[in-house]
Short mmCIF file of C-alpha atoms and ligand atoms in Angstrom, two decimals:
data_model
loop_
_atom_site.label_atom_id
_atom_site.label_comp_id
_atom_site.label_asym_id
_atom_site.label_seq_id
_atom_site.Cartn_x
_atom_site.Cartn_y
_atom_site.Cartn_z
CA MET A 76 -0.40 -0.71 0.43
CA GLN A 77 1.68 3.07 -0.61
CA ASP A 78 0.74 6.81 1.24
CA SER A 79 0.32 9.90 -0.62
CA CYS A 80 4.19 10.60 -0.48
CA GLY A 81 4.16 7.51 -3.26
CA TYR A 82 5.61 5.09 -0.71
CA ASN A 83 4.61 1.97 1.06
CA ARG A 84 2.59 2.47 4.16
CA PHE A 85 5.23 0.17 6.20
CA ASP A 86 5.34 2.67 9.00
CA GLN A 87 2.05 3.74 9.53
CA CYS A 88 2.85 5.76 13.11
CA MET A 89 5.47 7.77 10.85
CA SER A 90 3.13 8.18 7.85
CA ASN A 91 0.72 9.93 9.83
CA ASP A 92 3.96 12.43 11.15
CA ALA A 93 5.01 12.89 7.38
CA LEU A 94 1.58 14.08 6.71
CA LYS A 95 2.73 17.54 8.22
CA TYR A 96 5.42 18.56 5.99
CA ASN A 97 3.19 20.41 2.21
CA TYR A 98 4.57 17.80 -0.56
CA ALA A 99 5.48 18.44 -3.83
CA ASP A 100 6.27 16.99 -6.98
CA PHE A 101 9.63 18.19 -8.86
CA THR A 102 10.21 14.37 -9.79
CA ASP A 103 10.43 15.44 -13.27
CA THR A 104 12.57 18.28 -13.45
CA TYR A 105 14.65 17.32 -10.02
CA GLY A 106 15.07 14.10 -11.46
CA ARG A 107 17.98 15.22 -14.43
CA ILE A 108 19.35 17.87 -12.47
CA MET A 109 20.35 16.28 -8.58
CA GLN A 110 23.34 14.62 -10.18
CA PHE A 111 26.14 15.77 -10.78
CA ASN A 112 26.72 13.72 -14.15
CA LYS A 113 25.45 17.00 -15.71
CA ASN A 114 28.29 19.22 -14.70
CA LYS A 115 30.94 16.50 -16.69
CA GLN A 116 29.98 18.48 -19.59
CA GLU A 117 30.64 21.62 -18.32
CA PRO A 118 33.12 23.48 -18.27
CA ILE A 119 35.59 23.95 -14.81
CA HIS A 120 32.64 21.74 -13.12
CA ARG A 121 33.74 19.13 -14.68
CA TRP A 122 37.97 19.27 -13.98
CA TYR A 123 37.00 16.75 -10.97
CA PRO A 124 34.22 13.37 -10.81
CA PHE A 125 31.73 13.27 -7.95
CA VAL A 126 29.82 11.90 -7.62
CA GLU A 127 28.02 13.25 -4.47
CA GLY A 128 26.59 16.04 -6.47
CA TYR A 129 23.97 18.00 -7.96
CA SER A 130 24.33 19.42 -10.83
CA LYS A 131 24.90 23.89 -11.80
CA GLU A 132 21.37 23.41 -13.39
CA PHE A 133 19.80 22.98 -9.60
CA ILE A 134 21.28 26.62 -8.71
CA GLN A 135 20.38 27.91 -11.35
CA SER A 136 16.89 27.52 -10.91
CA ILE A 137 16.39 28.64 -7.48
CA ILE A 138 17.92 31.68 -8.71
CA ASP A 139 15.15 31.67 -11.17
CA GLU A 140 12.44 31.16 -8.54
CA ASN A 141 13.52 33.86 -6.20
CA LYS A 142 14.27 36.31 -9.28
CA GLU A 143 11.90 38.74 -7.31
CA GLN A 144 14.20 38.61 -4.25
CA LYS A 145 17.14 40.88 -3.71
CA ILE A 146 19.66 38.00 -3.74
CA GLU A 147 23.09 39.44 -2.69
CA CYS A 148 25.13 36.75 0.15
CA CYS A 149 24.70 32.54 -0.26
CA LEU A 150 26.02 29.93 1.65
CA GLU A 151 26.71 26.20 1.51
CA PRO A 152 27.56 24.51 4.45
CA PHE A 153 28.75 21.52 2.07
CA SER A 154 31.10 22.68 -0.55
CA GLY A 155 31.81 18.87 -2.01
CA SER A 156 33.17 19.82 -5.09
CA GLY A 157 32.48 23.54 -4.99
CA THR A 158 29.21 24.06 -7.38
CA THR A 159 27.40 26.01 -5.83
CA ALA A 160 30.26 28.31 -4.91
CA LEU A 161 30.83 28.37 -8.70
CA GLU A 162 27.75 28.54 -9.46
CA LEU A 163 26.77 31.44 -7.91
CA GLN A 164 29.73 33.18 -9.36
CA ASN A 165 29.39 32.76 -12.42
CA LEU A 166 26.22 35.14 -11.53
CA GLY A 167 27.63 36.72 -9.92
CA ILE A 168 26.88 36.61 -6.35
CA LYS A 169 28.45 36.19 -3.08
CA CYS A 170 28.90 32.02 -1.70
CA TYR A 171 30.05 31.53 1.31
CA SER A 172 30.93 27.95 1.29
CA PHE A 173 32.66 25.07 3.69
CA GLU A 174 33.97 21.85 3.26
CA ILE A 175 36.42 20.15 6.15
CA ASN A 176 37.52 16.66 3.46
CA PRO A 177 41.24 19.42 2.26
CA LEU A 178 40.83 17.73 -1.52
CA MET A 179 37.17 18.55 -1.82
CA TYR A 180 38.18 22.10 -0.11
CA LEU A 181 41.13 21.60 -3.12
CA ILE A 182 38.95 21.25 -6.12
CA GLY A 183 36.50 23.66 -4.85
CA LYS A 184 39.47 26.30 -4.49
CA VAL A 185 41.07 24.73 -8.47
CA LYS A 186 36.98 25.31 -9.81
CA LEU A 187 37.37 29.07 -7.73
CA GLU A 188 40.12 31.22 -9.29
CA THR A 189 39.69 33.63 -11.12
CA GLU A 190 43.58 34.27 -12.75
CA TYR A 191 44.96 31.21 -14.30
CA THR A 192 45.96 32.63 -17.49
CA TYR A 193 46.17 30.15 -20.52
CA GLU A 194 49.93 31.04 -21.37
CA ARG A 195 50.88 30.16 -17.44
CA ALA A 196 48.77 27.08 -17.01
CA ASN A 197 50.73 25.77 -20.51
CA TYR A 198 54.09 27.10 -19.25
CA TRP A 199 53.92 25.04 -16.38
CA PHE A 200 51.50 22.36 -18.65
CA THR A 201 55.03 21.68 -20.74
CA LYS A 202 57.55 21.54 -17.79
CA ILE A 203 55.77 19.06 -15.75
CA LYS A 204 56.56 17.08 -18.45
CA ASN A 205 60.08 17.65 -19.33
CA SER A 206 60.14 17.53 -15.87
CA ARG A 207 58.67 13.62 -15.13
CA ASP A 208 60.73 12.44 -17.91
CA LYS A 209 64.29 14.20 -16.56
CA LEU A 210 62.98 12.08 -13.67
CA ASN A 211 64.99 8.45 -12.08
CA ASP A 212 62.24 5.97 -10.80
CA THR A 213 62.16 6.57 -6.69
CA ASN A 214 61.04 4.13 -4.35
CA LEU A 215 57.84 3.66 -3.58
CA ASP A 216 57.88 4.22 0.46
CA SER A 217 55.49 1.59 2.34
CA SER A 218 56.06 1.64 5.19
CA VAL A 219 53.55 4.81 6.60
CA PHE A 220 49.95 3.32 4.31
CA PRO A 221 51.17 -0.71 3.55
CA THR A 222 48.85 -1.14 0.37
CA LEU A 223 49.48 2.03 -1.17
CA TYR A 224 51.50 1.04 -4.05
CA GLN A 225 52.59 -3.31 -4.95
CA SER A 226 55.48 -4.70 -2.08
CA ASP A 227 55.72 -7.99 -1.69
CA LYS A 228 54.49 -7.51 1.61
CA SER A 229 51.36 -7.41 0.71
CA LYS A 230 49.00 -9.45 -1.24
CA LYS A 231 46.30 -6.29 -2.86
CA TRP A 232 47.81 -2.82 -3.58
CA ASN A 233 46.00 0.54 -4.82
CA TYR A 234 48.55 1.60 -8.11
CA ASP A 235 50.66 -1.53 -9.47
CA ASN A 236 54.21 -0.82 -9.34
CA GLU A 237 54.63 0.67 -12.88
CA VAL A 238 51.50 2.85 -12.46
CA GLY A 239 52.71 4.34 -8.49
CA LEU A 240 56.19 5.44 -10.47
CA ALA A 241 54.22 7.34 -13.36
CA VAL A 242 52.08 9.27 -10.23
CA LYS A 243 54.48 9.69 -8.02
CA LYS A 244 57.20 11.83 -10.79
CA LEU A 245 53.67 13.54 -11.40
CA LYS A 246 53.26 14.77 -7.91
CA ILE A 247 57.29 15.27 -7.54
CA ALA A 248 56.52 17.50 -10.98
CA ILE A 249 53.88 19.25 -9.43
CA ASP A 250 55.03 19.99 -6.70
CA ALA A 251 57.74 22.03 -8.20
CA ILE A 252 55.73 25.01 -9.18
CA ASN A 253 56.45 27.98 -7.27
CA GLU A 254 53.07 29.86 -9.22
CA GLU A 255 50.39 28.28 -6.09
CA ILE A 256 47.93 28.52 -8.24
CA TYR A 257 48.75 26.34 -10.72
CA LYS A 258 50.16 24.23 -8.44
CA ASP A 259 46.74 23.45 -7.32
CA LEU A 260 45.57 23.46 -10.56
CA PHE A 261 47.57 20.02 -11.77
CA THR A 262 47.56 18.91 -8.58
CA ILE A 263 43.21 18.15 -9.02
CA ALA A 264 43.97 17.07 -12.36
CA LEU A 265 46.08 14.18 -11.08
CA ALA A 266 44.20 13.68 -8.13
CA ALA A 267 40.68 13.17 -11.58
CA ILE A 268 42.54 10.91 -12.72
CA LEU A 269 44.53 9.12 -9.45
CA LEU A 270 41.33 6.36 -9.50
CA ASP A 271 41.16 5.63 -12.94
CA VAL A 272 44.30 4.60 -12.53
CA SER A 273 44.89 2.23 -9.66
CA ASN A 274 43.10 -0.64 -8.91
CA LEU A 275 40.68 0.55 -7.16
CA TYR A 276 36.75 1.66 -7.56
CA ARG A 277 33.77 3.49 -5.77
CA ASN A 278 31.90 1.08 -4.86
CA GLY A 279 29.27 3.89 -3.50
CA LYS A 280 29.67 3.53 0.31
CA CYS A 281 33.61 2.85 0.16
CA LEU A 282 36.55 1.36 -1.97
CA SER A 283 36.59 -1.80 -3.88
CA TYR A 284 39.09 -3.68 -5.84
CA LYS A 285 38.50 -4.11 -9.71
CA LYS A 286 37.32 -7.72 -10.06
CA ASN A 287 39.85 -8.13 -13.17
CA TRP A 288 42.50 -5.47 -10.72
CA THR A 289 45.41 -8.13 -11.07
CA SER A 290 45.46 -8.38 -15.03
CA ILE A 291 45.33 -4.61 -15.56
CA LYS A 292 48.61 -3.70 -16.98
CA LEU A 293 49.62 0.07 -17.47
CA THR A 294 52.53 1.58 -18.53
CA LYS A 295 54.20 4.86 -16.74
CA GLU A 296 53.41 6.33 -21.14
CA ASP A 297 49.66 5.16 -20.17
CA VAL A 298 48.90 7.57 -16.92
CA PHE A 299 51.06 9.96 -18.22
CA THR A 300 48.52 10.31 -21.41
CA LYS A 301 45.35 10.33 -19.24
CA PHE A 302 46.95 12.75 -17.02
CA ASP A 303 47.35 14.68 -20.53
CA LYS A 304 44.51 14.40 -21.54
CA LYS A 305 42.45 15.52 -18.84
CA VAL A 306 45.39 18.54 -18.95
CA THR A 307 44.65 19.26 -22.56
CA ASP A 308 40.97 18.96 -22.82
CA GLU A 309 39.09 20.18 -19.80
CA LEU A 310 41.67 21.83 -18.40
CA LEU A 311 43.13 23.85 -20.82
CA GLU A 312 40.73 24.71 -22.88
CA ASP A 313 38.51 25.50 -20.31
CA ILE A 314 41.38 27.86 -19.38
CA LYS A 315 41.12 29.24 -22.75
CA ASN A 316 37.52 29.71 -23.20
CA SER A 317 36.44 31.08 -19.26
CA PHE A 318 39.57 33.46 -18.50
CA LYS A 319 40.50 36.34 -21.64
CA PRO A 320 42.61 38.81 -20.62
CA ASN A 321 40.64 42.40 -19.07
CA VAL A 322 38.31 40.85 -18.65
CA GLU A 323 37.21 40.53 -14.09
CA PHE A 324 34.78 38.56 -12.89
CA SER A 325 32.66 40.62 -10.35
CA GLN A 326 32.40 37.98 -7.70
CA LYS A 327 34.74 35.92 -6.12
CA ASN A 328 34.13 32.78 -3.66
CA LYS A 329 37.77 31.66 -3.57
CA SER A 330 38.14 34.33 -0.31
CA PHE A 331 35.15 32.75 1.13
CA LEU A 332 35.67 29.18 0.71
CA PHE A 333 36.78 27.54 4.02
CA ASN A 334 37.96 23.75 4.61
CA SER A 335 36.41 23.66 8.18
CA ASP A 336 33.93 21.96 9.93
CA SER A 337 29.91 24.19 8.80
CA ARG A 338 28.82 22.76 11.91
CA PHE A 339 30.65 25.05 14.23
CA ALA A 340 32.90 27.81 11.23
CA ILE A 341 29.66 29.52 10.14
CA ASN A 342 29.49 31.17 13.69
CA GLU A 343 32.98 32.97 13.21
CA LYS A 344 32.96 33.38 9.45
CA VAL A 345 29.31 34.65 8.60
CA GLU A 346 27.39 37.89 10.11
CA ASP A 347 24.19 37.96 11.58
CA ASN A 348 21.20 37.89 9.38
CA SER A 349 24.25 38.14 6.45
CA ILE A 350 22.41 35.18 3.77
CA ASP A 351 19.11 35.65 1.64
CA LEU A 352 19.70 31.75 0.77
CA VAL A 353 21.12 28.80 0.82
CA ILE A 354 21.84 26.07 -1.06
CA THR A 355 23.14 22.66 0.13
CA SER A 356 23.19 19.10 0.18
CA PRO A 357 25.27 17.69 3.10
CA PRO A 358 26.10 13.90 4.11
CA TYR A 359 22.99 11.31 3.84
CA LEU A 360 22.40 9.17 6.25
CA ASN A 361 23.73 6.57 4.70
CA SER A 362 26.62 5.29 6.53
CA ARG A 363 29.05 6.84 4.05
CA ASP A 364 32.30 7.90 5.21
CA TYR A 365 33.78 10.58 3.22
CA THR A 366 37.59 9.74 4.01
CA ASP A 367 36.83 6.52 3.63
CA THR A 368 35.02 7.12 -0.09
CA TYR A 369 37.90 9.38 -1.28
CA MET A 370 41.12 8.08 0.77
CA LEU A 371 42.95 7.07 -2.15
CA GLU A 372 43.62 10.22 -3.07
CA LEU A 373 43.79 11.80 0.50
CA LYS A 374 47.20 9.13 0.69
CA THR A 375 48.77 9.30 -2.37
CA LEU A 376 48.56 13.32 -3.39
CA GLY A 377 49.86 14.46 1.27
CA PHE A 378 46.94 15.78 2.26
CA THR A 379 46.35 12.80 5.08
CA LYS A 380 50.13 12.13 5.58
CA ASP A 381 49.18 9.35 8.35
CA ASN A 382 46.62 6.86 10.60
CA ALA A 383 45.62 9.55 12.76
CA GLN A 384 45.21 12.24 10.59
CA ILE A 385 43.13 10.07 8.70
CA GLN A 386 40.96 9.31 11.48
CA ASN A 387 42.16 12.90 13.24
CA LEU A 388 39.38 13.88 9.59
CA ARG A 389 36.36 11.14 10.36
CA GLU A 390 36.69 13.50 13.98
CA HIS A 391 34.87 16.26 12.05
CA THR A 392 33.25 15.04 10.17
CA PHE A 393 28.61 15.51 10.32
CA ARG A 394 28.78 11.83 12.66
CA SER A 395 26.78 9.76 9.23
CA HIS A 396 29.60 7.10 9.31
CA VAL A 397 30.38 3.99 12.31
CA GLN A 398 33.87 4.18 10.74
CA ILE A 399 34.84 6.17 14.54
CA HIS A 400 33.41 5.00 17.56
CA TRP A 401 31.11 8.66 18.77
CA HIS A 402 31.54 8.48 23.04
CA ASP A 403 28.43 11.29 23.49
CA ASN A 404 25.18 11.00 24.59
CA ALA A 405 23.61 14.41 23.27
CA ASP A 406 20.42 14.49 22.05
CA ILE A 407 17.44 16.56 21.36
CA LYS A 408 14.37 17.07 21.61
CA ASN A 409 12.29 15.89 19.21
CA SER A 410 9.74 13.43 18.76
CA LEU A 411 9.54 12.43 15.36
CA LEU A 412 13.11 11.67 15.89
CA LYS A 413 12.55 9.73 18.87
CA SER A 414 9.12 7.36 17.63
CA THR A 415 12.16 6.86 15.31
CA LEU A 416 14.85 6.03 17.56
CA LYS A 417 12.36 4.08 19.97
CA ARG A 418 11.46 1.88 16.62
CA LEU A 419 15.70 1.48 15.66
CA ASP A 420 15.70 0.45 18.91
CA LYS A 421 13.37 -2.52 18.82
CA SER A 422 14.10 -3.48 15.33
CA SER A 423 17.34 -4.06 16.18
CA LYS A 424 17.18 -6.98 18.43
CA ASN A 425 16.57 -8.92 15.80
CA PHE A 426 19.54 -8.44 14.11
CA THR A 427 22.67 -9.33 15.08
CA LEU A 428 25.44 -8.47 12.78
CA TRP A 429 25.17 -4.77 11.62
CA ASN A 430 26.87 -2.68 13.49
CA PRO A 431 25.57 -1.01 17.37
CA SER A 432 27.42 1.88 16.77
CA ILE A 433 24.46 2.72 14.23
CA ILE A 434 21.48 3.54 16.48
CA ASP A 435 24.05 6.88 17.93
CA MET A 436 25.38 7.53 14.91
CA ILE A 437 21.46 8.41 13.56
CA ARG A 438 20.19 10.05 17.15
CA LEU A 439 24.38 12.12 16.47
CA TYR A 440 23.41 13.24 12.73
CA PHE A 441 20.80 14.99 13.85
CA VAL A 442 21.76 16.19 17.01
CA ASP A 443 24.94 17.76 14.30
CA MET A 444 21.38 18.43 12.19
CA ASP A 445 20.03 21.01 14.53
CA THR A 446 24.31 21.99 14.90
CA LEU A 447 24.20 22.94 11.34
CA PHE A 448 19.82 24.41 11.51
CA LYS A 449 20.83 26.87 14.62
CA GLU A 450 23.92 28.72 13.29
CA LEU A 451 21.56 28.62 9.93
CA TYR A 452 18.35 30.55 11.38
CA LYS A 453 20.87 33.68 13.25
CA LYS A 454 22.80 33.83 10.49
CA MET A 455 20.03 34.37 7.95
CA ARG A 456 18.31 37.54 8.08
CA LYS A 457 14.16 37.45 7.35
CA GLY A 458 12.40 36.12 4.23
CA GLY A 459 15.77 34.33 4.13
CA LYS A 460 15.75 30.74 2.12
CA VAL A 461 17.20 27.38 2.77
CA TYR A 462 16.50 24.48 0.30
CA PHE A 463 18.48 20.97 1.24
CA ASN A 464 18.75 18.23 -0.73
CA VAL A 465 18.36 15.13 1.14
CA SER A 466 17.34 11.73 1.25
CA ASN A 467 15.03 8.96 3.36
CA SER A 468 17.65 6.38 5.07
CA ALA A 469 16.86 2.30 6.39
CA TYR A 470 18.38 0.73 9.13
CA PHE A 471 17.36 -2.67 10.84
CA ASN A 472 13.79 -2.63 8.61
CA VAL A 473 12.71 1.10 9.69
CA GLU A 474 12.63 3.07 7.00
CA ILE A 475 14.17 6.24 8.97
CA LYS A 476 12.14 9.64 7.43
CA THR A 477 14.87 12.19 7.60
CA LEU A 478 13.39 14.96 4.99
CA ASP A 479 10.54 15.03 7.73
CA ILE A 480 12.79 14.81 10.62
CA CYS A 481 14.94 17.62 9.44
CA ALA A 482 12.17 20.02 8.97
CA SER A 483 10.53 19.12 12.43
CA ILE A 484 13.93 19.59 14.00
CA ALA A 485 14.21 23.53 11.68
CA GLU A 486 10.61 24.19 12.67
CA ASP A 487 12.07 23.45 16.03
CA ILE A 488 14.30 25.99 16.04
CA GLY A 489 12.68 28.46 14.00
CA PHE A 490 11.67 27.74 10.20
CA SER A 491 9.14 27.77 8.58
CA VAL A 492 9.22 24.55 6.39
CA GLN A 493 7.74 26.21 2.89
CA GLU A 494 7.44 22.29 1.68
CA ILE A 495 9.39 19.36 0.71
CA ARG A 496 10.10 18.82 -2.90
CA LYS A 497 10.34 15.31 -4.21
CA ALA A 498 13.15 15.08 -6.08
CA ARG A 499 13.68 11.11 -6.77
CA TYR A 500 14.08 7.06 -5.47
CA LEU A 501 16.56 5.85 -4.51
CA LYS A 502 17.41 1.54 -4.45
CA THR A 503 17.36 1.01 -0.87
CA SER A 504 21.00 -2.10 -0.51
CA PRO A 505 19.85 -5.23 -0.43
CA GLN A 506 18.77 -6.06 3.28
CA GLN A 507 17.23 -3.19 3.85
CA LYS A 508 15.70 -4.25 0.08
CA GLU A 509 11.73 -6.70 1.83
CA HIS A 510 10.85 -3.95 3.21
CA VAL A 511 11.51 -0.16 2.72
CA ASP A 512 11.97 -1.18 -1.22
CA LYS A 513 13.29 2.60 -1.84
CA LEU A 514 13.71 6.33 -0.23
CA LEU A 515 12.70 10.00 -1.59
CA GLU A 516 15.45 11.95 -1.73
CA GLY A 517 14.16 15.37 -1.79
CA VAL A 518 15.15 19.37 -0.91
CA ILE A 519 13.47 20.58 1.86
CA VAL A 520 12.32 24.23 1.56
CA LEU A 521 12.23 26.44 4.31
CA GLU A 522 11.98 30.45 5.26
CA LYS A 523 13.13 32.62 8.38
CA LYS A 524 10.04 34.34 8.76
C1 SAM B 815 26.96 15.62 -0.11
S1 SAM B 815 28.57 16.19 -0.34
C2 SAM B 815 27.91 17.77 -0.55
C3 SAM B 815 28.06 17.75 -2.06
C4 SAM B 815 28.16 19.72 -2.81
N1 SAM B 815 26.81 20.25 -2.83
C5 SAM B 815 28.15 19.04 -4.16
O1 SAM B 815 27.25 19.15 -5.01
O2 SAM B 815 29.15 18.67 -4.86
C6 SAM B 815 29.37 16.64 1.00
C7 SAM B 815 29.97 16.94 1.59
O3 SAM B 815 30.41 17.61 3.18
C8 SAM B 815 31.55 17.21 3.26
N2 SAM B 815 31.37 17.44 5.06
C9 SAM B 815 31.83 16.18 5.41
N3 SAM B 815 31.44 16.64 7.34
C10 SAM B 815 31.33 18.33 7.28
C11 SAM B 815 31.42 19.20 8.20
N4 SAM B 815 31.18 19.03 9.40
N5 SAM B 815 31.74 20.49 7.74
C12 SAM B 815 31.98 20.81 6.42
N6 SAM B 815 32.01 20.26 5.47
C13 SAM B 815 32.15 18.70 5.61
C14 SAM B 815 32.43 16.21 2.47
O4 SAM B 815 33.90 16.47 2.98
C15 SAM B 815 31.47 15.87 1.36
O5 SAM B 815 32.64 16.46 1.13
#
């Protein structure tokens, strides 16, 4: 049986709560634009292939529907690939953005840079090609991360020897660039090809070995060719077309991008009552640990130098994963959350194999939401709007109506919930499929009245 939101009415009490909010069907338009895929053809947006983001059209559509409002200053608490701040920069709108992961932060910074010239980019590209060819093969150090490079001591490794050596040479050549914006630019070009040349793939939650990884045999030249193609076809091409001498950008959002934990940094960096619009997508409550997903790039490019730094990064991300045990009894008063946690607790008793920290993670995810919405409320001016893209989740055969719970937390803080827009349905994991067959992804629209 289906409820009015189009999903199974297996959870009667939750469905009644859910009906509190006005659900609008945006599947026709949002179905296409809530994925990063469309950005893969777009200049600059395409420099790094990101999975967990939306397209620039989503940003454009929000600006279009708010044409009557004066939009001067926006806020994006989870920058990710930088789509929000970049698209707003192209539209001449200021945007503060925050990103905890140093790789994502650099991707955003590189895409928001406005000072590139084709000549300098080309100059440094030629330098990289010349110097990598002159470098001797170096030692691939596996002492800190034993499975990063091929070695006799491990059965599996992320890069075969030839690939590891080519990556290392590229990194040495890039690190020698003494103009920071180009060093960063080519670091992101290298980051963009690493997964492809490695033995790994992103499986949605973390990294796994490619099925045929033992038979993939790339040479150093293959790696260089992939890097050169990325640089020539995308970076140089876009720089030539988008950065013309004597054309000034009316808005430069790079100076408003911070490599910090948005739960705590927004307060320090953004003035109270100054934000007209928030457009964002937080980590979903799906146990995905962004530190794990981007581990290959973090380790290879030296963003995290040892396991302690990896752990430190995990500790500062939104609590949507169980890679570390959260020792925190914090809770919030929200009846919808309370009833969900009760049902989860009961249902989890039938499961023996799942990680017991999951219920803590779910509680703390919404504690973090509460912290975030309080910050947003303080920083927004009256009449300001929030567009919050998130999806429902499922654990222990219980659907967690994240959209409703987030809306309800925001409402408790003082926001008015205008509507929840249905964007598309996501598949559930095989373990949950029997009881929860699909998960709604949507956009919560809030207003500070
Ligand atoms: C769903 S993605 C953001 C997608 C982004 N809107 C886009 O389109 O690319 C969530 C991002 O939040 C970041 N993140 C997680 N915890 C954070 C925190 N405490 N502060 C800032 N960023 C955080 C993750 O590293 C990830 O890049």
